[in-house]
Tab-separated table of C-alpha atoms and ligand atoms in Angstrom:
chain	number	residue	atom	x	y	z
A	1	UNK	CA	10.087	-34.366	-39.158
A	2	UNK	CA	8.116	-32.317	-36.334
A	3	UNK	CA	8.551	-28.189	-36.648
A	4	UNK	CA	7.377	-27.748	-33.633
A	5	UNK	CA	10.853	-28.240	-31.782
A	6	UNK	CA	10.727	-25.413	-29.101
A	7	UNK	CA	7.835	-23.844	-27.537
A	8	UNK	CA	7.585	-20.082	-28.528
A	9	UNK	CA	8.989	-18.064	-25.893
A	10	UNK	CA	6.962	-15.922	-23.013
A	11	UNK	CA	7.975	-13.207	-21.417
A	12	UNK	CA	6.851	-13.413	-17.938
A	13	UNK	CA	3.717	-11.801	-16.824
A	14	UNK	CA	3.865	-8.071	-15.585
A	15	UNK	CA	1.759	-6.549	-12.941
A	16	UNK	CA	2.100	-2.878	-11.826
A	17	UNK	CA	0.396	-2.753	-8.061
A	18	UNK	CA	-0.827	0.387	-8.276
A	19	UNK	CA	0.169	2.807	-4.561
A	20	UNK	CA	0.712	6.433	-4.188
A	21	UNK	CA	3.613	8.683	-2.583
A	22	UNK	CA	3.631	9.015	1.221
A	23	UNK	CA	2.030	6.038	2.446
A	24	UNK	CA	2.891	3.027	4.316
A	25	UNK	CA	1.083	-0.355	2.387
A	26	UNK	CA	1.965	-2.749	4.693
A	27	UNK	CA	-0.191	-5.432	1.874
A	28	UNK	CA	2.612	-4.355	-0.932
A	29	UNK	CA	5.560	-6.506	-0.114
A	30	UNK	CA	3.638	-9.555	0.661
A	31	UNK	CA	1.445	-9.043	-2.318
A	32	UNK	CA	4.333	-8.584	-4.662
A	33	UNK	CA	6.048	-11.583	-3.058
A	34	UNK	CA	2.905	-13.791	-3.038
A	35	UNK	CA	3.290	-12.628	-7.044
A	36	UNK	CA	6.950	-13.818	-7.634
A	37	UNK	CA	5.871	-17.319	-6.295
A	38	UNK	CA	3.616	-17.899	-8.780
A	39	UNK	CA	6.017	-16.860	-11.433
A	40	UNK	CA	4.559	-13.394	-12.148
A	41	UNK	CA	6.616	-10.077	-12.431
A	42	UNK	CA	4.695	-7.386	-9.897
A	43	UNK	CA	6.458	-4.452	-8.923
A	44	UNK	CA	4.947	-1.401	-6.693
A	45	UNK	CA	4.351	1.448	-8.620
A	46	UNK	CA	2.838	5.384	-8.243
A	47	UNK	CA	-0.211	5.556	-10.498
A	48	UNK	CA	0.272	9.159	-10.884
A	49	UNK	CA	4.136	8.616	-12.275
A	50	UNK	CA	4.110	10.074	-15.606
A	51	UNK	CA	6.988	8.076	-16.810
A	52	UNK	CA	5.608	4.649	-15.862
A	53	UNK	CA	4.453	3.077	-19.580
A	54	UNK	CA	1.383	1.154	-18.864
A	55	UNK	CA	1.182	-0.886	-21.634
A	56	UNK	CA	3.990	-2.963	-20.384
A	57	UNK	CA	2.327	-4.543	-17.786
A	58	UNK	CA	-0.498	-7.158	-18.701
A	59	UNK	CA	-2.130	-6.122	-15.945
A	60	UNK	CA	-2.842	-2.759	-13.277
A	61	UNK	CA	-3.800	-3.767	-10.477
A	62	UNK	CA	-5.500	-0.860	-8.502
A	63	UNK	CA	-4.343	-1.099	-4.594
A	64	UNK	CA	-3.240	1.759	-2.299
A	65	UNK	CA	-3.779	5.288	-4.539
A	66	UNK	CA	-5.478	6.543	-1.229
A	67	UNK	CA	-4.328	9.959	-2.343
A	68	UNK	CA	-7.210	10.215	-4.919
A	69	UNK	CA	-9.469	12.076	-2.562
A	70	UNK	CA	-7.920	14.893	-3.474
A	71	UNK	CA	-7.370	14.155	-7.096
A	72	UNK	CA	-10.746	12.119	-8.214
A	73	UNK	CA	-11.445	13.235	-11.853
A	74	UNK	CA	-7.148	12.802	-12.346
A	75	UNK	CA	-7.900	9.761	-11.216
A	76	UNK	CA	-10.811	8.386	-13.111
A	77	UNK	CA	-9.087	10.098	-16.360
A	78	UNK	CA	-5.972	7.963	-15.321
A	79	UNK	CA	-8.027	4.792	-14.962
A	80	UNK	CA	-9.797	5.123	-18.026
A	81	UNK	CA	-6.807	5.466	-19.848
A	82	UNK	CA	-4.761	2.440	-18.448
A	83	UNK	CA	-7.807	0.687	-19.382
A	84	UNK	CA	-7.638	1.514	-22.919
A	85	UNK	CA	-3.760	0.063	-22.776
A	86	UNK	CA	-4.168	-2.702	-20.610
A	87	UNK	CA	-6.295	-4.895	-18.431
A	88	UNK	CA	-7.113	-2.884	-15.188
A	89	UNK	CA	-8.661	-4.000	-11.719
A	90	UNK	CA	-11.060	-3.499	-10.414
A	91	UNK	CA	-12.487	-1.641	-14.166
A	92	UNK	CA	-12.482	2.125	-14.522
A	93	UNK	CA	-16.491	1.400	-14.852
A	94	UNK	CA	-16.331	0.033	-11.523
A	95	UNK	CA	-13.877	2.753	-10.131
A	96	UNK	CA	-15.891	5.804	-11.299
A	97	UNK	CA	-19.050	4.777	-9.626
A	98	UNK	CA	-17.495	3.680	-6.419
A	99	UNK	CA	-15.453	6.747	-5.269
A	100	UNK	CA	-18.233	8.985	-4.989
A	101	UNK	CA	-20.677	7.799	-1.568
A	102	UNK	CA	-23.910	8.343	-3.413
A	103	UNK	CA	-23.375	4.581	-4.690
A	104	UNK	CA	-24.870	4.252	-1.439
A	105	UNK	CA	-28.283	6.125	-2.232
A	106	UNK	CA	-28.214	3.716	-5.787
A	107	UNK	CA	-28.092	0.813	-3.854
A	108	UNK	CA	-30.547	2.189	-1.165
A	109	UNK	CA	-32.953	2.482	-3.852
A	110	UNK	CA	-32.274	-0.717	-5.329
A	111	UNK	CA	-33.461	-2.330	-2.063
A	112	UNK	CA	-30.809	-2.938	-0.375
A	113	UNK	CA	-30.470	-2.169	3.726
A	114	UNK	CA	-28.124	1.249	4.032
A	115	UNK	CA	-27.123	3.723	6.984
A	116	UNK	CA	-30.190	5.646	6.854
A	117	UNK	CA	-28.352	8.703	5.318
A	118	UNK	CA	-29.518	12.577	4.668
A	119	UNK	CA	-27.600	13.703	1.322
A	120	UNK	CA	-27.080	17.633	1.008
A	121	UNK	CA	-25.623	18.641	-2.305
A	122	UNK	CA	-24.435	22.184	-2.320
A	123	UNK	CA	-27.862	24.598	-2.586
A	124	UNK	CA	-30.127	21.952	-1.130
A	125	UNK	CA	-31.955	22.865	2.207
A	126	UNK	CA	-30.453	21.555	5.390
A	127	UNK	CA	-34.251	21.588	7.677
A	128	UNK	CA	-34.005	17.863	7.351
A	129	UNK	CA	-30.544	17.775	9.423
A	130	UNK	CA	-32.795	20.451	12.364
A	131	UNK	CA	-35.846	17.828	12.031
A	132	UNK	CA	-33.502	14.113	12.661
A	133	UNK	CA	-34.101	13.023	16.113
A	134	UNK	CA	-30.905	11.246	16.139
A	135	UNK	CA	-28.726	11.377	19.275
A	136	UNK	CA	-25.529	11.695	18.053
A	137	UNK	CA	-24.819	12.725	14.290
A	138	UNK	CA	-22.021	11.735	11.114
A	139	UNK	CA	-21.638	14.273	8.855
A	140	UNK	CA	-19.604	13.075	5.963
A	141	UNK	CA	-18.265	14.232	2.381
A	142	UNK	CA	-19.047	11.749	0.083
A	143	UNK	CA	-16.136	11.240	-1.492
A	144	UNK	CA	-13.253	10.581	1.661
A	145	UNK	CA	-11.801	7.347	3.187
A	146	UNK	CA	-10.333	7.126	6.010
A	147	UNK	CA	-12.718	9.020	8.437
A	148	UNK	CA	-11.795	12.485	6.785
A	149	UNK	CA	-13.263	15.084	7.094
A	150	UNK	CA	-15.896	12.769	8.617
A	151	UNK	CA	-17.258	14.381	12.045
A	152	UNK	CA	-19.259	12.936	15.398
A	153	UNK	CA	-21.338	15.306	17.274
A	154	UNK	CA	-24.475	15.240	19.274
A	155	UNK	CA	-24.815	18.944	18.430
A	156	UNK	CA	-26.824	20.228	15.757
A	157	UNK	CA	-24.912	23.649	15.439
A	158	UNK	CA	-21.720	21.837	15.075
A	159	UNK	CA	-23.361	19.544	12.757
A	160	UNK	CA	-24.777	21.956	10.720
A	161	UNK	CA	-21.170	23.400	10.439
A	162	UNK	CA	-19.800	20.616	9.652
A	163	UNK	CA	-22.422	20.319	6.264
A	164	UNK	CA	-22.053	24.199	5.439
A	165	UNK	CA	-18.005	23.621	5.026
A	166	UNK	CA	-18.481	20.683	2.571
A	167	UNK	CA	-21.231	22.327	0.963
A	168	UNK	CA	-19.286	25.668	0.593
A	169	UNK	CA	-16.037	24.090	-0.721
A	170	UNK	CA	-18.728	22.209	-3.433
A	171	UNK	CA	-19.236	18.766	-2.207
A	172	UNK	CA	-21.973	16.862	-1.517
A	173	UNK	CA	-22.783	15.664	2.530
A	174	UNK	CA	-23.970	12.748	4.369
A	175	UNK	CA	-25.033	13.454	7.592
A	176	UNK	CA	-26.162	10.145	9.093
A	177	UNK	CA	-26.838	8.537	13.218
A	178	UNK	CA	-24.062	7.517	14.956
A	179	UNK	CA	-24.506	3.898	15.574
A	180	UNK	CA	-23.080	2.796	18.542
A	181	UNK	CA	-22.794	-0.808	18.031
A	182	UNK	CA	-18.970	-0.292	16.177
A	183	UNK	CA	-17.874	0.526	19.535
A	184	UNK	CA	-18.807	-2.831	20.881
A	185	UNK	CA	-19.696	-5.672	17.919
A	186	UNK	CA	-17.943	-3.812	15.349
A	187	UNK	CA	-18.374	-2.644	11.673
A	188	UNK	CA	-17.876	-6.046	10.035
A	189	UNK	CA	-15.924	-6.068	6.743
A	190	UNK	CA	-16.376	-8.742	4.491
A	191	UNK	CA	-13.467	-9.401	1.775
A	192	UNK	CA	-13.804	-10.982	-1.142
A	193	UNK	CA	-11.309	-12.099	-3.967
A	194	UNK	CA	-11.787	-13.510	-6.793
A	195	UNK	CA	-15.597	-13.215	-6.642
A	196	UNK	CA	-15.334	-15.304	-3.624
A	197	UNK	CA	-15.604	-14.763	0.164
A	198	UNK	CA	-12.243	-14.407	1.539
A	199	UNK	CA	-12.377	-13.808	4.829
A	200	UNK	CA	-13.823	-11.297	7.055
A	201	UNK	CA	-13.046	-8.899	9.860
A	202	UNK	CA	-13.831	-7.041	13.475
A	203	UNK	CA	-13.291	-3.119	12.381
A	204	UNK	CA	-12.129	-1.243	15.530
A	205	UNK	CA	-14.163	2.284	15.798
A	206	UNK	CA	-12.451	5.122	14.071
A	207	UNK	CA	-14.906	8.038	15.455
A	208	UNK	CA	-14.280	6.886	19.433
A	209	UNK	CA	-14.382	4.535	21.768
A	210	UNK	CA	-10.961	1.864	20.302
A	211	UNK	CA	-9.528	-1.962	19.447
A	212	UNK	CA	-7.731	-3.511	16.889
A	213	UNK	CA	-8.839	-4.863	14.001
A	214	UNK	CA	-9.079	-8.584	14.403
A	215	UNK	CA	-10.375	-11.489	11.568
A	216	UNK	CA	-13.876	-12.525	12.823
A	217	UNK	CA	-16.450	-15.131	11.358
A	218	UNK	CA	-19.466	-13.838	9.737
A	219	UNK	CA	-22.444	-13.975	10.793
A	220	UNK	CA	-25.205	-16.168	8.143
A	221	UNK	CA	-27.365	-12.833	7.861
A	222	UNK	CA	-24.359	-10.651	6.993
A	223	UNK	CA	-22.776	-12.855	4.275
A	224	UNK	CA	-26.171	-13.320	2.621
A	225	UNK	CA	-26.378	-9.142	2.534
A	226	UNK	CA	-22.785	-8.540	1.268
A	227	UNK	CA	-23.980	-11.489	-1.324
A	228	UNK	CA	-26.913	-9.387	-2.536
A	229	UNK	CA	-24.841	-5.883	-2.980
A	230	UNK	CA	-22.454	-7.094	-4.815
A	231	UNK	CA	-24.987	-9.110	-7.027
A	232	UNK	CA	-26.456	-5.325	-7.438
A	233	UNK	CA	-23.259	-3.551	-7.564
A	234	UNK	CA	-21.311	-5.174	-10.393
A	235	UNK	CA	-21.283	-7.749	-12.996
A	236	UNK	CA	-20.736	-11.088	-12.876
A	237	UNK	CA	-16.765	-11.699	-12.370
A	238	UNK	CA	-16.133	-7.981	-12.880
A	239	UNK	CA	-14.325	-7.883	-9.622
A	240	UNK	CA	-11.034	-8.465	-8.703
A	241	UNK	CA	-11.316	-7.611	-5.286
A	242	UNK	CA	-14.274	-6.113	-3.110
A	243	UNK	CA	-14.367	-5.401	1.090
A	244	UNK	CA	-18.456	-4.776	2.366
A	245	UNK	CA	-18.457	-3.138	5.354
A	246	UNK	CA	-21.581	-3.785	7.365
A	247	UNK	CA	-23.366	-2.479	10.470
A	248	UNK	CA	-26.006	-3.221	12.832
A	249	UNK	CA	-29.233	-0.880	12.894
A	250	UNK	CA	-31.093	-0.487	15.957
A	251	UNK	CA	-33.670	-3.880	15.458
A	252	UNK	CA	-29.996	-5.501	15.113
A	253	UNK	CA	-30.200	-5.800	11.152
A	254	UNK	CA	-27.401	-5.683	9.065
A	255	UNK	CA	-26.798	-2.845	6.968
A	256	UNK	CA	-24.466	-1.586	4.256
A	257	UNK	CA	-22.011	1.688	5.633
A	258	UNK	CA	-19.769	1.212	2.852
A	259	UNK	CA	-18.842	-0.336	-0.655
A	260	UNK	CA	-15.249	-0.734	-1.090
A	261	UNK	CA	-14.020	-1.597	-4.406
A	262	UNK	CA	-11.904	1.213	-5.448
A	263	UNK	CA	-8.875	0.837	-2.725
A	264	UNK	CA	-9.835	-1.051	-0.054
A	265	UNK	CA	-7.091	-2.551	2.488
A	266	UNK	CA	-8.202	-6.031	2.157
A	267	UNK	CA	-6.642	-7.223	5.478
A	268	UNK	CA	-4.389	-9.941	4.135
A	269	UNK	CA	-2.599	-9.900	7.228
A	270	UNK	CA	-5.432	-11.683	9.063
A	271	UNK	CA	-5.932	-14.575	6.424
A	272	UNK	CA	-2.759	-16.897	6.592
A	273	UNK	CA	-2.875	-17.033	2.578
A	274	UNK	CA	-4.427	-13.617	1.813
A	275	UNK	CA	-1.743	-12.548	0.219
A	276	UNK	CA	-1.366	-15.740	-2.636
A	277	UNK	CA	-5.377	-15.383	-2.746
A	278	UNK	CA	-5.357	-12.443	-4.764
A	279	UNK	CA	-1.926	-12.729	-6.008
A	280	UNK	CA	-4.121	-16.236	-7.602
A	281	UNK	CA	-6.918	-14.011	-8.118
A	282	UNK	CA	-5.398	-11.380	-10.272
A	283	UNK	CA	-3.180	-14.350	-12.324
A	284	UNK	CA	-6.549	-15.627	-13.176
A	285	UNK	CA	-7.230	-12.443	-15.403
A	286	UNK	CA	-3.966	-12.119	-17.073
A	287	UNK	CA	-4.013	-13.708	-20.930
A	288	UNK	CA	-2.555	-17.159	-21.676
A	289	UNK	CA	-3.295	-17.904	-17.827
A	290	UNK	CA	-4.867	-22.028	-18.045
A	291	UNK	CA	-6.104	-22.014	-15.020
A	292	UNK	CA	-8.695	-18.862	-15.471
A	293	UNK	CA	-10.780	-19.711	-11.684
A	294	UNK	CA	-8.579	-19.481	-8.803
A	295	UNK	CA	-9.503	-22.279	-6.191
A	296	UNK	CA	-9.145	-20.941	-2.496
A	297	UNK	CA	-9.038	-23.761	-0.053
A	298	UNK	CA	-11.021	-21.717	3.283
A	299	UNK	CA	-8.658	-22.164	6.463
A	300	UNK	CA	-9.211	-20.424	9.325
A	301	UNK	CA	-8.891	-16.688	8.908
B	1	ADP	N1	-22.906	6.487	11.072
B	1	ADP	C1	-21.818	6.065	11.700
B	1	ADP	N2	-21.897	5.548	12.965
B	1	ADP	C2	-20.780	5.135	13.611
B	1	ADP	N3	-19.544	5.203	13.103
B	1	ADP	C3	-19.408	5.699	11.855
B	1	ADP	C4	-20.523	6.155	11.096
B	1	ADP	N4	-20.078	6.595	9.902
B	1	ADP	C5	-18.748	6.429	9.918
B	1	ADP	N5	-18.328	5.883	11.092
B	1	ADP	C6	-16.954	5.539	11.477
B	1	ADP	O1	-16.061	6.185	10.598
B	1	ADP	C7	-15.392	5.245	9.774
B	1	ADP	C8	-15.238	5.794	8.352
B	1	ADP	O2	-16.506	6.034	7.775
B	1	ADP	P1	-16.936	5.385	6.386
B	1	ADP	O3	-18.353	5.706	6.141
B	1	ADP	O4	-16.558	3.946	6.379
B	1	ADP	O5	-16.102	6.204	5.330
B	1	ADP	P2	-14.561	6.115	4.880
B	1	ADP	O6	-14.013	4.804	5.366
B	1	ADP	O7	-14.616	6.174	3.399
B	1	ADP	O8	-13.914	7.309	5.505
B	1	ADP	C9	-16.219	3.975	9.880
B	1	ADP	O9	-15.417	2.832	9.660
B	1	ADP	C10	-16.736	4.045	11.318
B	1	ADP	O10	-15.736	3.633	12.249
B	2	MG	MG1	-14.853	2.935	5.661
């Protein structure tokens, strides 16, 4: 006579979608519900909650905690410790190095085609910003998103300003050209899920100049690029999700203006499937899961 009569029983998969208070995710719902189709528990929750027990989810998946600006090293602590109680995504490893912009200055060194960028660290001399012969300047913090505390000026005073603030309140500038071309191309963010292209998309400016964000197809020189930083920018299958955001520089050659794999929005709402992409993406991580490589079928998006 057979013992094995019933199947042991599974709980269903958890995933906490990791947001923060005061802001509007418009990806949430449709994540979460892209979730629930393929059997999976997901629920929204604030990663900086102290009551939420991590541990109970199988997986923590890191989405819209844009409030970390403010709180990075909270942050990283919190992301290093859900790691040591559960799976998390994208990895604290991954995380730590990619909320701070000198990534950027790694990668530039490694190669790759970046913003040509000045970087002044509290103390350093600021002559180089004086010496640039760049029309119109972006002076940065390095760690932001969003365009904060991120200003445009074709005057060096102002710039210069701009630098001494961050500087003064201890973080580190980027004072870089204003390209023009993301008033008329675009930036062009590529998304990827899954370690696979996704889709990609037409940025509308955010320092002047204005139009929506609309899905676009990339161009062959700009998905071989985003290929080649993430090759350099993580481990094989060690992201969950990653957006590149490319420019043009003045010979018309791509070039990296930002890494996103901390808490990008991925623009699911201009990919008819987005959502069940990395709803199939993240499944593919959780344990027990058969079908470990999620298999996107490319429609138009
Ligand atoms: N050098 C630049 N030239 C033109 N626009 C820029 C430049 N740097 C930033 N911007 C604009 O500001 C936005 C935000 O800057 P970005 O470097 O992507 O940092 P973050 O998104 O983290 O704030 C960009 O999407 C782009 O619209
Ligand atoms: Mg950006």
């Amino acid at each position: 006579m057979s013992t094995a009569l019933h199947p042991p029983v599974r709980r269903p998969q958890r995933v906490a979608y990791a947001t923060c208070r005061g802001v509007e995710d418009g990806e949430a719902m449709p994540v979460l519900a892209a979730f629930a189709r393929l059997g999976v528990s997901a629920e929204a929750v604030f990663w900086n909650d102290p009551g939420v027990d991590w541990a109970g989810y199988d997986l923590v998946l890191v989405r819209s905690v844009w409030d970390y600006i403010l709180h990075r090293a909270e942050f990283l602590a919190w992301s290093r410790r859900v790691s040591a109680l559960t799976r998390l995504a994208n990895p604290a490893r991954v995380l730590e190095r990619n909320t701070d912009k000198t990534y950027l200055r790694e990668l530039a060194a490694a190669g790759l085609p970046v913003v040509p960028t000045l970087w002044v660290a509290p103390g350093d001399p600021v002559d180089g910003v004086a010496a640039v012969d760049w029309p119109e300047l972006v002076v940065k913090p390095t760690v932001s998103s969003g365009a904060r505390d991120t200003v445009r000026t074709a005057d060096r005073a102002e710039a210069l300003a701009q630098v001494a603030a961050l500087t003064a309140a201890g973080r580190t500038a980027m004072v870089q050209p204003y390209l023009a071309m993301v008033e008329d191309e675009g930036e062009t963010s590529l998304l990827y899920l899954g370690g696979e292209f996704s889709h990609a998309v037409r940025r509308g400016p955010m320092l002047g100049g204005g139009f929506a964000d609309v899905a676009r197809e990339p161009d062959a020189d700009q998905l071989a690029l985003a290929a080649r930083v993430l090759a350099v920018a993580a481990e094989p299958g060690e992201l969950l999700y990653a957006r590149v955001d490319l420019v043009r520089l003045a010979d018309g050659s791509p070039a990296l203006i930002e890494l996103e794999l901390t808490e990008p929005r991925l623009f699911l709402a201009l990919c008819p499937d987005g959502p069940d992409r990395l709803a199939a993406a993240a499944r593919a991580l959780l344990p027990g899961t058969p079908d470990r490589a999620p298999v996107f079928h490319r429609r138009d998006c």
